[in-house]
CSV table of C-alpha atoms in Angstrom, one decimal:
chain,number,residue,atom,x,y,z
A,1,GLN,CA,37.2,-60.1,36.5
A,2,VAL,CA,36.6,-57.6,39.2
A,3,GLN,CA,34.0,-58.4,41.9
A,4,LEU,CA,33.0,-56.4,44.9
A,5,VAL,CA,30.5,-58.3,47.2
A,6,GLU,CA,28.9,-56.5,50.0
A,7,SER,CA,27.3,-58.0,53.1
A,8,GLY,CA,26.1,-57.0,56.5
A,9,GLY,CA,23.2,-54.8,55.7
A,10,GLY,CA,19.8,-55.2,57.4
A,11,LEU,CA,17.2,-53.7,59.7
A,12,VAL,CA,18.3,-52.0,62.8
A,13,GLN,CA,16.7,-49.7,65.4
A,14,PRO,CA,17.8,-46.1,65.8
A,15,GLY,CA,20.9,-45.9,67.9
A,16,GLY,CA,22.0,-49.4,66.9
A,17,SER,CA,25.0,-50.6,65.0
A,18,LEU,CA,25.9,-52.5,61.9
A,19,ARG,CA,29.1,-53.5,60.2
A,20,LEU,CA,29.2,-53.7,56.4
A,21,SER,CA,31.9,-55.8,54.6
A,22,CYS,CA,33.0,-55.7,51.0
A,23,ALA,CA,35.1,-58.7,49.7
A,24,ALA,CA,37.1,-57.8,46.6
A,25,SER,CA,38.5,-60.1,44.0
A,26,GLY,CA,40.2,-59.6,40.7
A,27,ILE,CA,42.0,-56.4,41.8
A,28,LEU,CA,45.3,-55.3,43.3
A,29,PHE,CA,43.5,-54.5,46.5
A,30,SER,CA,46.4,-53.3,48.6
A,31,ILE,CA,47.4,-50.5,46.2
A,32,ARG,CA,43.9,-49.1,45.5
A,33,ALA,CA,41.7,-46.8,47.4
A,34,MET,CA,38.3,-48.2,48.4
A,35,GLY,CA,35.1,-46.5,49.6
A,36,TRP,CA,31.4,-46.7,50.5
A,37,TYR,CA,28.7,-44.7,48.8
A,38,ARG,CA,25.0,-44.7,49.6
A,39,GLN,CA,21.8,-43.8,47.9
A,40,ALA,CA,18.5,-43.2,49.7
A,41,PRO,CA,15.1,-43.2,47.8
A,42,GLY,CA,14.7,-40.0,45.9
A,43,LYS,CA,18.2,-38.7,46.7
A,44,GLU,CA,21.4,-38.6,44.8
A,45,ARG,CA,24.2,-41.1,45.5
A,46,GLU,CA,26.7,-39.7,48.0
A,47,LEU,CA,30.1,-40.6,49.3
A,48,VAL,CA,30.0,-41.9,52.9
A,49,ALA,CA,33.6,-42.8,53.5
A,50,ALA,CA,36.8,-43.6,51.7
A,51,ILE,CA,40.2,-45.1,52.5
A,52,ASN,CA,43.4,-44.8,50.5
A,53,SER,CA,46.1,-47.4,50.1
A,54,GLY,CA,48.0,-45.9,53.1
A,55,GLY,CA,45.0,-46.0,55.4
A,56,GLY,CA,44.1,-42.3,55.2
A,57,THR,CA,40.4,-41.8,55.5
A,58,ASN,CA,37.7,-39.3,54.5
A,59,TYR,CA,34.1,-39.1,55.7
A,60,ALA,CA,30.9,-37.3,54.9
A,61,ASP,CA,30.1,-34.7,57.5
A,62,SER,CA,26.9,-36.5,58.3
A,63,VAL,CA,28.7,-39.6,59.5
A,64,LYS,CA,31.8,-38.2,61.1
A,65,GLY,CA,32.2,-39.6,64.6
A,66,ARG,CA,29.7,-42.4,64.0
A,67,PHE,CA,31.1,-44.4,61.1
A,68,THR,CA,34.5,-45.9,60.7
A,69,ILE,CA,36.0,-47.3,57.5
A,70,SER,CA,38.9,-49.8,57.6
A,71,ARG,CA,40.6,-52.3,55.4
A,72,ASP,CA,42.3,-55.7,55.7
A,73,ASN,CA,44.6,-56.1,52.8
A,74,ALA,CA,45.3,-59.7,53.6
A,75,LYS,CA,41.6,-60.5,53.3
A,76,LYS,CA,41.0,-58.0,50.4
A,77,THR,CA,38.1,-56.7,52.4
A,78,VAL,CA,37.0,-53.2,53.3
A,79,TYR,CA,34.6,-52.6,56.3
A,80,LEU,CA,32.2,-49.9,57.3
A,81,GLU,CA,31.4,-49.9,61.0
A,82,MET,CA,28.3,-47.8,61.6
A,83,ASN,CA,27.3,-46.8,65.1
A,84,SER,CA,24.5,-44.5,66.5
A,85,LEU,CA,22.5,-45.1,63.4
A,86,LYS,CA,19.7,-42.7,62.5
A,87,PRO,CA,16.7,-43.1,60.3
A,88,GLU,CA,18.3,-40.8,57.8
A,89,ASP,CA,21.1,-43.4,57.3
A,90,THR,CA,18.6,-45.6,55.6
A,91,ALA,CA,19.9,-46.3,52.1
A,92,VAL,CA,21.4,-48.8,49.8
A,93,TYR,CA,25.2,-48.9,50.5
A,94,TYR,CA,27.6,-49.5,47.7
A,95,CYS,CA,31.3,-50.6,47.9
A,96,VAL,CA,33.5,-48.9,45.4
A,97,HIS,CA,37.0,-49.4,44.0
A,98,TYR,CA,39.1,-46.5,42.9
A,99,ARG,CA,41.5,-46.7,39.9
A,100,GLY,CA,44.3,-45.2,41.9
A,101,SER,CA,45.8,-45.2,45.4
A,102,ASN,CA,43.8,-42.2,46.5
A,103,TYR,CA,40.1,-41.4,46.5
A,104,TYR,CA,39.7,-38.7,44.0
A,105,VAL,CA,36.2,-37.6,43.0
A,106,GLY,CA,35.2,-39.3,39.8
A,107,ASP,CA,37.9,-42.0,40.1
A,108,ALA,CA,35.6,-44.8,41.3
A,109,ASP,CA,35.6,-47.4,38.5
A,110,TYR,CA,34.0,-50.5,40.0
A,111,TRP,CA,30.9,-50.8,42.1
A,112,GLY,CA,29.3,-53.6,44.2
A,113,GLN,CA,25.7,-54.6,43.9
A,114,GLY,CA,24.7,-52.7,47.0
A,115,THR,CA,23.3,-53.8,50.4
A,116,GLN,CA,20.2,-52.3,52.0
A,117,VAL,CA,20.5,-50.7,55.4
A,118,THR,CA,17.2,-49.7,57.1
A,119,VAL,CA,17.1,-47.8,60.4
A,120,SER,CA,13.7,-47.9,61.8
A,121,SER,CA,11.9,-48.6,65.1
């Protein structure tokens, strides 16, 4: 049974930082790509960042230079370090598992329950 459990969300002021974690179980974590999506109220879900099994990464233009995705295969955990947060980063953030070693569009097959990130003063 695949489980993706996110943690680390919360309320932060503009300019602040948060680190999201996603603990995975029931999967061959080290050989799969992982990623983070987000969905803001009234907006479509969008890819924030992804990391393949070799550590290669991809980021949405809106978060480049501010967010960093990383993975710890021994802990079966993927992280999203978020710095210089802006109000427009407010959304529910979802951890995703890809069915392959790379992060092809449409290949996300398992999703976490989501964690709320709110950036507000």
